[in-house]
Amino acid sequence: MAERSFAKEVEKLRLGDGDEFRGEGILAVTKALLQSGVSYVAGYQGAPISHLMDVLTDANDILNELGVHFEHSASEATATATLAASVNYPLRGAVTFKSTVGTNVASDALANLASGGVTGGALLIVGEDYGEGSSIMQERSHAFAMKSQVWLLDPRPNLVSMVNAVEQGFALSEASNTPVMLELRIRACHVHGRFPTRDNVRPSFTLKDAIEAPVRDVNRIVLPPASYLHEQEKISRRWPAAVQYIQDHHLNEFFGEGTADVGIVMQGGLYNAVLRGLELLGLADAFGNSRIPLYVLNVTYPLVDAEFTSFCAGKRAILIVEEGQPDFIEQAVHAILRRADVQTKVHGKDMLTLAGEYTGGVVVKGLAAFLNKHLPDSVAERPLPVAARPVPPLARLEGNPKAFAIQAAASQVQGRPPSFCTGCPERPIFTAMKLIERELGTHHVSCDIGCHLFSVLPPFNIGATTMGYGLGWAGASAFNSGDTAKRTIAIMGDGGFWHNGLTSGVGNAVFNETDNLLVVIDNGYSAATGGQDVLSSKAANAIRSTNNPIEKAVRGVGVKWVRTVDNTYSLTRMRDALREALTTPSKGPKVIVAQSECMLNRQRREKPLVRKQIADGGRVVRERFGIDPDTCTGDHSCIRLSGCPSLTIKPNPDPLRTDPIATVIDSCVGCGLCGEVAHAAVLCPSFYRAGIINNPTRWDRFKLRLRTAVIGALQDRIARRLEGITA
């Protein structure tokens, strides 16, 4: 079950000449692919580009009508290798995945593809996951473009520019026989807007034509001596062809020329931030009219020397707005201008931050610093926006009660690390591990990429390393030692398992006769990337093969000790399986498959059905858990061993006790883990389970009256007895 359905929106992909598309960036990119005559599309989901795979899945009927082949790739390397179809044939192909972790996985295939070159247009659409909202290491796609010499597009984040980048990307690829990478930041993926559409194009040369009339060119294969020729060809023919195409088709853009003797150069994806910054400084308006010359690099690699020297001619200084590090563009511009003997002063990281996302506040401060140095009169009479000013010390805010209150409140806000969702089925797995720690001591735990990586944070504090998607067990390979009876534990999700883990982790462990444990967390789909189906998904998929058990796969490569726990909320079963795996005298690799559906996706699916059932008058029982305030001792072990967001504290109702007691708030989804924790850890009997009934029957109402009467009578009896004792 995908995180979001585009079943209705994909009908916009049928728009033709004279129509206007209105919608989200991801849909616009898909429409551009179809307008470009793409023959095949493949990819692997990952933020911020996951929804592109979801759109393509929901648009499968439209793709079939146009003869476009679409695949969910096993990994980013698989996706990139799919572009081999464009090496010998005039087929336009596109693949998509997240960067930079996805580009890391794809880099071997990308290097080979770029070396031999392509005949048809080959486009790699990567979600540039850089900045404050990212969940990965902070690196940029630019290095991959330079390393393998593929051209990198970074269009302005509006639909017209993005659609143009897709269409021109294919043409640029064909003109220079080189793959083209199109990077889209999260704001570009989800920006809304409009653009005039054209008819979708059915490929004139099809996959069927290629299969039935195969072509072979040994000079395109990366094998000496051809591989040496590829390097020379990149420099002597492909690069000049790309530069010529970029210039002839004006892929880069110039704004506000002739307005000042300084200028600003920026990556296309940062155009909106720069323009907004200039607007706040009174040097541009919301419609793109700038009083400072702007050079927008919709193509950030290769750079065009002639455009730079032309832009810098007659200018005292330029500012390069290049997000992230290293400063690839700034270094290249220094070399370009020095070779051309252009003495324009180049600023960049000296005015802006060396690393980190270029948010609106960061950009406006950098622009102000540059303009105050080189055009002081332009901003001298206009104060910086409040957001760009440094926050004054607390002592200086006493004359401003509102500012003082904000500052005082901010000093009390606690850091909130990411954690599992309410009712997450992965939480009891790590609760069970904490319980096993009490019995067997701590173990080295090798983590993986996915929601389960939150286990490294409080309250679990489990996990030592993570080396990449599906590399959880590989990350413990050095500990395949027979010198100790203590076993290591590795974690892996079902998405990572099928992506890379089956070979790099399980196969490697079998081959090297490891005696350690792997826990595979099976949500029934790739939960962390948005609920896309994988080989082991439980749901039937009309266009993919599912229901291939993980246990069967690991046994197939030689694992003999395998246990499947089909309900992770059963804390005792999880604890017992872990204990057995870590203490059994049986040697060899051990695998526990821990199965339960992602609660977030389950709630997305079930809540609308429950609401409809209630609205239709149907009887619905929802389970919720609570804590008896008179029984709770305030020990809080339930919170320490669960960390559920629905578990919190409140003041103790007993005036003789000062410790706050635990309580369950309304966000509870009734997973039952808190009660399981209380039972398995032998904590306390304060937890209770309640059934909330909507549209109760007569029988339900009768039982309620009966219970109320009996409980009331017993309470009155206790009250009378206490009164007698007091008297």
XYZ file of C-alpha atoms in Angstrom:
727
model
C 0.000 0.000 0.000
C 1.661 3.204 -1.160
C 1.728 6.177 1.194
C -0.327 8.211 -1.239
C -2.530 7.316 -4.196
C -2.387 9.367 -7.407
C -5.185 7.374 -9.096
C -7.229 10.532 -9.784
C -4.369 12.913 -10.530
C -2.786 10.672 -13.193
C -5.706 11.408 -15.511
C -4.008 14.783 -16.059
C -1.288 12.870 -17.891
C -3.744 12.493 -20.801
C -3.827 16.264 -21.449
C -2.779 17.251 -24.977
C -1.963 20.258 -27.150
C -3.675 23.442 -26.051
C -4.420 22.172 -22.536
C -3.018 23.501 -19.292
C -1.656 21.229 -16.575
C -2.185 22.316 -12.977
C -0.705 20.249 -10.194
C 2.348 18.975 -8.364
C 5.951 18.826 -9.574
C 6.178 15.022 -9.528
C 3.162 14.729 -11.838
C 4.578 17.410 -14.133
C 7.839 15.478 -14.488
C 5.874 12.340 -15.403
C 3.908 14.267 -18.010
C 7.172 15.619 -19.437
C 8.500 12.060 -19.777
C 5.443 11.057 -21.798
C 5.650 14.197 -23.964
C 9.298 13.349 -24.678
C 8.541 9.942 -26.172
C 10.149 7.900 -23.394
C 10.288 4.157 -24.155
C 10.973 2.764 -20.700
C 11.132 3.960 -17.097
C 12.554 2.231 -14.021
C 13.554 3.208 -10.525
C 13.783 2.628 -6.820
C 11.757 4.624 -4.312
C 13.373 6.976 -1.812
C 12.746 10.478 -0.476
C 12.234 13.021 -1.883
C 11.479 11.231 -5.151
C 9.386 8.289 -3.841
C 6.140 9.675 -5.191
C 7.426 9.543 -8.762
C 7.399 5.742 -8.484
C 3.901 5.895 -6.986
C 2.665 8.104 -9.844
C 4.143 5.747 -12.453
C 2.505 2.763 -10.726
C -0.902 4.449 -10.704
C -0.399 5.510 -14.344
C 0.490 2.004 -15.539
C -2.568 1.801 -17.822
C -1.599 5.068 -19.520
C 1.988 3.859 -19.918
C 0.764 0.631 -21.505
C -1.400 2.574 -23.964
C 1.719 4.454 -25.106
C 3.910 1.342 -25.220
C 6.071 2.548 -22.293
C 7.670 -0.224 -20.215
C 7.813 0.448 -16.466
C 9.662 -1.514 -13.785
C 10.155 -1.337 -10.041
C 13.893 -2.003 -9.890
C 15.479 -4.187 -7.218
C 17.964 -1.379 -6.466
C 19.350 1.848 -7.858
C 22.121 -0.139 -9.544
C 19.470 -2.238 -11.306
C 17.658 0.908 -12.395
C 20.785 2.527 -13.838
C 21.826 -0.675 -15.597
C 18.385 -0.629 -17.259
C 19.608 2.379 -19.273
C 21.839 -0.068 -21.167
C 18.888 -0.288 -23.572
C 19.825 3.204 -24.787
C 23.471 2.347 -25.512
C 22.913 0.752 -28.933
C 19.353 1.736 -29.774
C 17.559 5.086 -30.313
C 15.400 4.467 -27.252
C 14.714 7.187 -24.714
C 14.870 5.819 -21.176
C 14.574 7.343 -17.713
C 15.323 6.034 -14.229
C 14.755 7.562 -10.822
C 16.076 7.155 -7.284
C 17.156 9.197 -4.282
C 20.590 10.715 -3.964
C 23.225 10.446 -2.719
C 22.811 7.028 -1.148
C 21.003 5.833 -4.265
C 23.668 7.286 -6.514
C 26.289 5.518 -4.406
C 24.580 2.205 -5.134
C 24.185 3.091 -8.811
C 27.730 4.418 -9.296
C 29.261 1.293 -10.858
C 26.519 0.998 -13.460
C 26.601 4.772 -13.993
C 30.351 4.767 -14.614
C 30.071 2.009 -17.208
C 27.103 3.682 -18.885
C 28.930 7.014 -19.069
C 32.124 5.434 -20.353
C 30.620 3.761 -23.401
C 28.058 6.486 -23.987
C 24.509 6.236 -25.266
C 22.659 6.465 -28.564
C 19.178 7.159 -27.256
C 18.520 9.762 -24.589
C 19.313 8.465 -21.077
C 17.942 10.496 -18.150
C 18.578 9.893 -14.437
C 16.068 11.751 -12.236
C 17.538 11.924 -8.735
C 15.921 13.345 -5.623
C 18.581 15.604 -4.144
C 18.227 14.773 -0.441
C 20.434 17.495 1.024
C 19.737 19.805 3.928
C 17.815 20.054 7.156
C 15.045 17.660 6.121
C 17.418 14.941 4.961
C 17.798 11.552 6.632
C 21.144 10.618 5.075
C 24.772 11.694 5.059
C 25.237 15.188 3.666
C 26.722 14.837 0.189
C 25.858 16.165 -3.248
C 25.203 14.592 -6.634
C 27.643 17.006 -8.261
C 30.656 14.829 -7.455
C 29.143 11.880 -9.326
C 28.507 14.023 -12.389
C 32.123 15.174 -12.390
C 33.558 11.718 -11.639
C 31.746 9.878 -14.424
C 31.282 12.926 -16.672
C 27.540 12.919 -16.989
C 25.781 16.240 -17.420
C 23.910 17.609 -14.386
C 20.700 19.643 -14.653
C 19.375 21.660 -11.701
C 16.298 23.511 -13.020
C 14.531 26.424 -11.434
C 11.788 25.022 -9.153
C 8.759 25.853 -11.258
C 6.822 23.491 -13.516
C 7.721 25.174 -16.813
C 11.457 24.979 -16.074
C 11.239 21.415 -14.774
C 9.284 20.148 -17.780
C 11.723 21.915 -20.082
C 14.627 20.280 -18.222
C 13.191 16.804 -18.815
C 12.585 17.397 -22.512
C 15.894 19.171 -23.096
C 17.676 16.578 -20.951
C 16.807 13.843 -23.436
C 17.866 16.023 -26.363
C 21.140 17.001 -24.655
C 21.873 13.344 -23.973
C 21.354 12.428 -27.619
C 23.309 15.428 -28.928
C 26.356 14.511 -26.824
C 25.869 10.706 -26.542
C 26.091 11.126 -22.762
C 23.720 10.258 -19.891
C 22.125 13.270 -18.210
C 21.320 13.573 -14.506
C 18.388 15.756 -13.447
C 18.376 16.622 -9.733
C 15.195 17.702 -7.998
C 15.185 19.052 -4.446
C 12.242 18.354 -2.159
C 10.645 21.737 -2.900
C 10.815 21.070 -6.625
C 9.231 17.640 -6.194
C 6.235 19.068 -4.354
C 5.919 22.567 -5.810
C 2.531 23.304 -7.394
C 2.021 25.289 -10.564
C 0.939 25.062 -14.185
C 2.341 24.712 -17.687
C 0.965 24.361 -21.239
C 0.917 20.713 -22.279
C 1.638 18.924 -25.534
C 0.427 15.583 -26.815
C 2.046 12.474 -25.390
C 4.424 10.860 -27.876
C 4.440 7.167 -28.612
C 8.054 6.039 -29.303
C 8.676 5.666 -33.023
C 11.364 3.056 -32.351
C 10.102 0.561 -29.804
C 11.554 -2.014 -27.454
C 10.033 -4.655 -29.736
C 12.005 -3.214 -32.678
C 15.226 -3.408 -30.675
C 14.612 -6.976 -29.516
C 13.779 -8.239 -32.990
C 16.621 -6.412 -34.759
C 19.571 -6.513 -32.328
C 22.538 -4.176 -32.856
C 26.027 -4.590 -31.462
C 28.916 -2.131 -31.313
C 31.984 -3.526 -29.552
C 33.400 -0.009 -29.231
C 30.601 0.854 -26.780
C 31.650 -1.907 -24.370
C 33.988 -0.937 -21.515
C 36.858 -3.219 -22.426
C 40.418 -2.237 -23.389
C 41.333 -0.709 -25.761
C 37.850 0.827 -26.244
C 37.787 2.062 -22.642
C 40.843 4.262 -23.322
C 39.119 5.718 -26.362
C 36.015 6.504 -24.294
C 38.010 8.861 -22.082
C 39.389 10.709 -25.091
C 35.974 10.810 -26.723
C 34.479 12.440 -23.641
C 36.925 15.331 -23.902
C 37.289 15.731 -27.643
C 33.709 15.165 -28.818
C 31.059 14.720 -26.134
C 31.976 17.682 -23.918
C 32.151 20.226 -26.793
C 28.868 18.878 -28.176
C 27.186 19.315 -24.797
C 28.514 22.865 -24.350
C 27.373 23.778 -27.843
C 23.891 22.420 -27.209
C 23.600 24.241 -23.874
C 24.530 27.534 -25.528
C 22.418 27.089 -28.651
C 19.283 26.174 -26.707
C 19.807 28.708 -23.883
C 19.444 26.134 -21.124
C 21.016 28.554 -18.656
C 19.181 31.838 -18.057
C 20.094 35.483 -17.520
C 17.943 38.041 -15.690
C 18.390 41.731 -14.897
C 21.308 42.192 -17.269
C 22.772 45.698 -17.345
C 21.231 46.782 -14.049
C 24.438 46.823 -11.950
C 28.167 46.190 -12.195
C 27.977 43.200 -9.838
C 26.164 39.927 -10.374
C 24.883 36.758 -8.737
C 25.400 33.238 -10.079
C 23.293 30.441 -8.635
C 22.272 26.840 -9.051
C 18.877 26.772 -10.728
C 17.309 25.011 -7.764
C 18.192 27.971 -5.531
C 16.648 30.611 -7.798
C 13.491 31.038 -5.705
C 15.503 31.510 -2.497
C 17.789 34.088 -4.133
C 14.922 36.014 -5.689
C 13.042 36.063 -2.390
C 16.179 37.291 -0.648
C 16.568 40.120 -3.143
C 12.888 40.963 -2.736
C 13.313 41.274 1.030
C 16.278 43.564 0.415
C 14.216 45.723 -1.951
C 16.182 44.675 -5.051
C 13.628 42.470 -6.835
C 9.893 41.890 -7.037
C 7.842 38.707 -6.769
C 7.586 38.469 -10.570
C 11.300 37.916 -11.150
C 12.327 41.466 -12.026
C 15.746 41.953 -10.438
C 17.860 45.086 -10.013
C 20.927 42.833 -9.799
C 22.105 40.770 -12.808
C 21.432 37.055 -12.300
C 23.005 34.069 -14.063
C 20.919 30.950 -13.382
C 22.712 27.638 -13.904
C 20.003 25.215 -14.933
C 22.985 23.125 -16.048
C 25.548 22.989 -13.246
C 27.866 20.579 -15.073
C 29.416 21.194 -17.504
C 29.905 24.900 -16.967
C 30.070 27.052 -20.098
C 33.249 29.167 -20.103
C 31.953 31.623 -22.693
C 28.804 32.355 -20.696
C 30.799 33.034 -17.545
C 33.288 35.351 -19.212
C 30.432 37.195 -20.930
C 28.455 37.561 -17.689
C 31.511 38.775 -15.756
C 32.627 41.258 -18.384
C 32.479 44.762 -16.881
C 31.509 43.510 -13.423
C 33.557 44.241 -10.335
C 32.379 41.182 -8.413
C 30.056 38.208 -8.532
C 28.536 36.070 -5.776
C 28.201 32.325 -6.390
C 25.301 30.777 -4.481
C 26.293 27.102 -4.359
C 24.641 24.929 -1.744
C 26.762 22.366 0.083
C 30.390 21.436 -0.029
C 32.925 21.093 -1.561
C 32.580 24.309 -3.583
C 32.882 22.596 -6.979
C 31.359 25.445 -8.998
C 33.252 28.214 -7.218
C 36.584 26.494 -7.784
C 35.778 25.933 -11.453
C 34.753 29.577 -11.935
C 38.059 30.783 -10.476
C 39.866 28.655 -13.053
C 37.626 29.807 -15.936
C 38.086 33.502 -15.187
C 41.813 33.260 -14.542
C 42.384 31.406 -17.811
C 40.450 34.126 -19.621
C 42.318 36.850 -17.686
C 39.022 38.250 -16.356
C 39.711 40.005 -13.046
C 36.184 40.010 -11.625
C 36.250 39.336 -7.880
C 34.588 35.996 -7.044
C 32.729 35.556 -3.759
C 30.899 32.497 -2.524
C 31.579 30.552 0.627
C 33.254 33.619 2.149
C 29.841 35.342 2.189
C 27.639 32.283 2.728
C 27.944 29.261 4.994
C 30.516 26.643 4.055
C 28.062 23.763 4.419
C 24.404 23.092 5.162
C 21.161 23.930 3.440
C 20.797 27.405 1.977
C 17.516 28.332 3.622
C 15.858 31.692 3.084
C 17.551 33.180 6.138
C 20.997 31.942 5.133
C 20.646 33.270 1.587
C 19.371 36.704 2.535
C 22.231 37.215 4.999
C 24.764 36.174 2.346
C 23.207 38.493 -0.222
C 23.233 41.370 2.264
C 26.901 40.780 3.089
C 27.851 40.745 -0.596
C 25.825 43.831 -1.494
C 26.955 45.793 1.565
C 30.529 45.218 0.411
C 30.114 46.015 -3.278
C 26.885 48.041 -3.542
C 26.477 49.586 -0.076
C 24.073 52.276 -1.255
C 21.581 49.683 -2.494
C 20.855 48.280 0.976
C 22.105 51.025 3.303
C 18.655 52.512 3.893
C 16.842 49.160 4.169
C 17.263 47.117 7.386
C 17.666 43.388 7.208
C 14.475 41.324 7.685
C 13.879 40.204 11.268
C 14.478 36.548 10.343
C 17.977 37.407 9.158
C 19.012 39.277 12.307
C 20.915 37.496 15.074
C 18.819 36.806 18.175
C 19.902 39.253 20.912
C 21.014 37.981 24.318
C 18.287 37.368 26.876
C 19.424 40.329 28.971
C 18.727 42.758 26.106
C 15.123 41.617 25.631
C 13.723 42.926 28.906
C 12.182 45.938 27.215
C 10.318 43.731 24.751
C 7.963 41.419 26.689
C 6.879 39.435 23.611
C 10.445 38.793 22.433
C 11.478 37.974 25.990
C 8.674 35.424 26.314
C 9.644 33.752 23.026
C 13.292 33.565 24.035
C 12.438 32.236 27.497
C 10.141 29.575 26.040
C 12.756 28.533 23.488
C 15.278 27.943 26.257
C 12.895 25.417 27.837
C 12.133 23.419 24.677
C 13.760 20.010 24.757
C 15.314 18.361 21.747
C 13.003 15.794 20.171
C 14.885 13.088 18.300
C 13.011 11.111 15.620
C 11.274 8.023 16.902
C 8.893 5.243 15.982
C 5.277 6.124 15.223
C 2.535 5.382 17.719
C 1.841 1.650 17.611
C 4.870 0.891 15.431
C 5.396 -2.905 15.264
C 9.159 -2.398 15.387
C 9.089 -0.944 18.905
C 8.367 -4.310 20.617
C 11.342 -5.873 18.824
C 13.703 -3.473 20.544
C 11.780 -3.702 23.801
C 12.420 -7.464 23.665
C 16.112 -6.756 23.064
C 16.241 -4.570 26.166
C 14.641 -7.364 28.188
C 17.199 -9.855 26.833
C 19.970 -7.437 27.808
C 18.873 -7.869 31.435
C 19.368 -11.623 31.128
C 22.352 -12.006 28.803
C 24.100 -8.647 28.916
C 24.652 -6.242 26.024
C 25.487 -7.367 22.496
C 27.122 -5.647 19.561
C 24.252 -4.577 17.276
C 24.831 -3.689 13.618
C 22.022 -1.516 12.253
C 20.654 -0.825 8.797
C 18.791 1.914 6.947
C 15.084 2.192 7.683
C 12.676 3.127 10.469
C 14.390 0.570 12.710
C 17.445 2.853 12.829
C 15.520 4.961 15.372
C 16.474 2.239 17.849
C 19.889 3.884 18.250
C 18.173 6.781 20.056
C 16.482 6.870 23.484
C 14.781 5.036 25.041
C 16.337 1.938 23.438
C 19.921 3.099 22.770
C 20.548 -0.013 20.658
C 22.952 -0.065 17.715
C 26.598 0.687 17.018
C 26.908 1.297 13.255
C 24.990 1.527 9.996
C 26.787 1.085 6.684
C 24.012 1.357 4.120
C 20.744 -0.011 2.861
C 20.696 -3.801 3.259
C 24.184 -3.873 4.755
C 23.162 -4.541 8.354
C 24.603 -8.049 8.525
C 27.571 -7.137 6.330
C 28.376 -4.439 8.883
C 29.054 -7.188 11.444
C 31.210 -9.298 9.116
C 34.457 -8.606 10.982
C 32.884 -10.123 14.087
C 32.492 -13.566 12.502
C 34.899 -14.841 15.124
C 34.831 -18.197 16.898
C 36.827 -16.932 19.873
C 33.756 -16.151 21.990
C 30.405 -17.700 22.766
C 28.718 -14.292 22.602
C 26.911 -13.591 19.353
C 26.389 -10.303 17.574
C 23.011 -9.092 16.345
C 22.300 -7.451 12.994
C 19.102 -5.646 11.966
C 17.632 -5.382 8.488
C 14.265 -4.343 7.056
C 12.402 -6.195 4.335
C 13.128 -3.400 1.851
C 16.867 -3.535 2.583
C 16.764 -7.334 2.552
C 15.526 -7.503 -1.044
C 17.553 -4.454 -2.129
C 20.989 -5.713 -1.137
C 20.810 -7.729 2.046
C 20.096 -11.196 0.655
C 23.452 -11.348 -1.130
C 25.650 -8.906 0.789
C 24.361 -10.000 4.177
C 22.747 -13.441 4.216
C 24.754 -14.996 1.387
C 27.973 -13.617 2.808
C 27.157 -14.965 6.294
C 26.370 -18.435 4.944
C 29.522 -18.539 2.809
C 31.723 -17.459 5.737
C 29.941 -19.706 8.276
C 29.050 -16.946 10.699
C 27.521 -17.940 14.032
C 25.693 -14.647 14.535
C 22.082 -13.475 14.391
C 20.126 -11.408 11.853
C 16.696 -9.968 12.661
C 14.749 -9.140 9.489
C 11.864 -6.751 10.167
C 9.080 -7.673 7.750
C 6.388 -4.965 7.512
C 4.737 -6.534 4.481
C 6.054 -3.770 2.195
C 8.861 -1.218 2.112
C 7.371 0.876 4.916
C 10.115 3.501 5.338
C 9.971 4.624 1.687
C 6.192 4.987 1.574
C 4.598 1.524 1.574
C 5.678 0.280 -1.863
C 5.405 -3.445 -2.519
C 8.433 -5.734 -2.374
C 8.832 -9.429 -3.152
C 7.587 -10.509 0.272
C 4.554 -8.188 0.382
C 1.407 -9.867 1.602
C -0.980 -8.004 -0.698
C -1.645 -9.242 -4.204
C -0.232 -6.915 -6.864
C -1.748 -6.904 -10.336
C 1.531 -6.099 -12.116
C 4.183 -7.522 -9.755
C 4.987 -10.852 -8.097
C 4.481 -10.740 -4.306
C 4.009 -13.232 -1.441
C 7.544 -14.608 -1.688
C 8.455 -15.378 1.958
C 11.707 -14.092 3.408
C 12.119 -17.317 5.373
C 12.022 -19.311 2.145
C 14.629 -17.001 0.585
C 17.136 -17.322 3.438
C 16.699 -21.075 3.582
C 17.300 -21.117 -0.161
C 20.794 -19.692 0.245
C 21.713 -22.067 3.057
C 20.460 -20.743 6.410
C 19.204 -23.678 8.490
C 18.218 -21.951 11.774
C 15.263 -19.679 10.938
C 12.361 -18.555 13.129
C 9.380 -16.477 12.002
C 7.485 -14.453 14.604
C 4.254 -13.479 12.861
C 3.156 -10.970 15.522
C 5.862 -8.700 16.902
C 3.407 -7.247 19.437
C 3.665 -10.578 21.277
C 6.566 -9.450 23.386
C 7.054 -12.829 25.049
C 7.398 -14.553 21.663
C 9.905 -11.974 20.468
C 11.897 -12.233 23.691
C 11.894 -16.037 23.618
C 12.992 -16.140 19.950
C 15.884 -13.786 20.680
C 16.918 -15.749 23.740
C 16.926 -19.000 21.778
C 18.938 -17.514 18.909
C 21.572 -16.085 21.235
C 21.947 -19.178 23.445
C 21.313 -22.200 21.219
C 24.269 -24.584 20.873
C 23.437 -24.871 17.163
C 26.203 -23.316 15.068
C 25.855 -21.348 11.861
C 23.950 -18.234 10.759
C 20.628 -17.567 12.467
C 17.734 -15.502 11.169
C 14.594 -14.260 12.919
C 11.893 -12.876 10.615
C 9.776 -10.481 12.696
C 6.455 -9.810 10.969
C 3.834 -7.121 11.606
C 2.328 -4.486 9.356
C 3.430 -0.866 9.561
C 0.899 0.805 11.870
C 1.031 4.123 10.016
C -0.007 2.554 6.721
C -2.493 0.316 8.509
C -4.157 3.367 10.041
C -4.224 5.104 6.659
C -6.083 2.124 5.255
C -8.417 1.346 8.173
C -9.416 4.773 9.503
C -11.470 5.779 6.428
C -13.244 2.415 6.546
C -13.995 2.791 10.254
C -15.294 6.341 9.777
C -17.565 5.163 6.977
C -18.812 2.238 9.041
C -19.613 4.549 11.962
C -21.332 7.053 9.660
C -23.448 4.234 8.225
C -24.579 3.268 11.719
C -22.490 0.123 12.047
C -21.234 -1.158 15.378
C -17.500 -0.510 15.729
C -15.312 -1.499 18.673
C -11.965 0.272 19.026
C -9.469 -1.032 21.554
C -7.645 1.454 23.744
C -5.355 1.034 26.704
C -5.217 3.019 29.893
C -3.499 3.190 33.280
C -5.267 3.036 36.634
C -3.992 6.152 38.480
C -4.608 4.518 41.855
C -2.461 1.511 40.980
C 0.422 3.165 39.086
C 3.463 3.593 41.304
C 5.230 6.145 39.112
C 8.043 3.723 38.278
C 7.821 4.652 34.548
C 9.514 1.439 33.385
C 6.705 1.135 30.845
C 7.928 4.349 29.208
C 11.599 3.406 29.386
C 10.941 0.043 27.713
C 8.459 1.295 25.128
C 8.943 4.959 24.294
C 5.472 5.088 22.742
C 4.376 8.709 22.045
C 0.987 7.850 23.586
C 2.642 7.142 26.936
C 3.378 10.216 28.995
C 3.088 11.438 32.580
C 0.628 13.478 34.606
C 0.414 14.709 38.222
C -0.188 12.060 40.855
C -3.771 12.211 42.209
C -2.590 10.980 45.611
C -1.741 14.090 47.706
C 0.715 12.018 49.736
C 2.788 11.060 46.652
C 4.738 13.580 44.585
C 6.054 11.380 41.733
C 4.058 11.851 38.508
C 2.241 8.766 37.226
C 2.092 7.324 33.715
C -0.907 7.916 31.491
C -2.088 7.005 27.980
C -3.270 9.891 25.792
C -5.841 9.904 22.986
C -3.351 9.140 20.193
C -3.282 5.491 21.361
C -4.064 3.065 18.530
C -4.584 0.055 20.765
C -1.541 -1.957 19.736
C -1.238 -3.313 23.265
C 2.522 -3.037 23.615
C 2.349 -1.083 26.862
C 0.324 -3.841 28.476
C 2.628 -6.470 26.996
C 5.612 -4.614 28.439
C 3.982 -4.482 31.848
C 3.334 -8.221 31.760
C 6.603 -9.408 30.182
C 8.777 -7.205 32.368
C 6.699 -7.978 35.463
C 6.286 -4.296 36.129
C 2.823 -3.570 37.466
C -0.883 -4.402 37.041
C -1.940 -0.827 36.407
C -2.592 -1.258 32.674
C -6.110 -2.016 31.505
C -7.702 -2.536 28.100
C -10.973 -0.849 27.170
C -13.272 -1.223 24.202
C -14.763 2.011 22.876
C -18.039 1.161 21.123
C -19.577 3.372 18.457
C -23.243 2.758 17.630
C -23.736 0.288 20.509
C -26.478 -2.328 20.339
C -29.195 -2.867 22.956
C -27.118 -5.711 24.362
C -24.109 -3.392 24.700
C -26.228 -0.839 26.553
C -27.674 -3.500 28.859
C -24.172 -4.801 29.726
C -23.018 -1.255 30.451
C -25.941 -0.635 32.831
C -25.333 -3.978 34.542
C -21.584 -3.336 34.965
C -22.238 0.178 36.238
C -24.724 -1.092 38.794
C -22.465 -3.891 40.077
C -19.365 -1.697 40.233
C -21.341 1.101 41.895
C -22.664 -1.277 44.536
C -19.206 -2.593 45.306
C -17.815 0.928 45.516
C -20.611 1.951 47.898
C -19.852 -1.092 50.040
C -16.168 -0.120 50.259
C -17.089 3.463 51.051
C -19.409 2.364 53.903
C -16.705 0.094 55.306
C -14.162 2.927 55.253
C -16.633 5.217 56.974
C -17.057 2.599 59.710
C -13.309 2.321 60.200
C -12.990 6.087 60.380
C -15.781 6.347 62.899
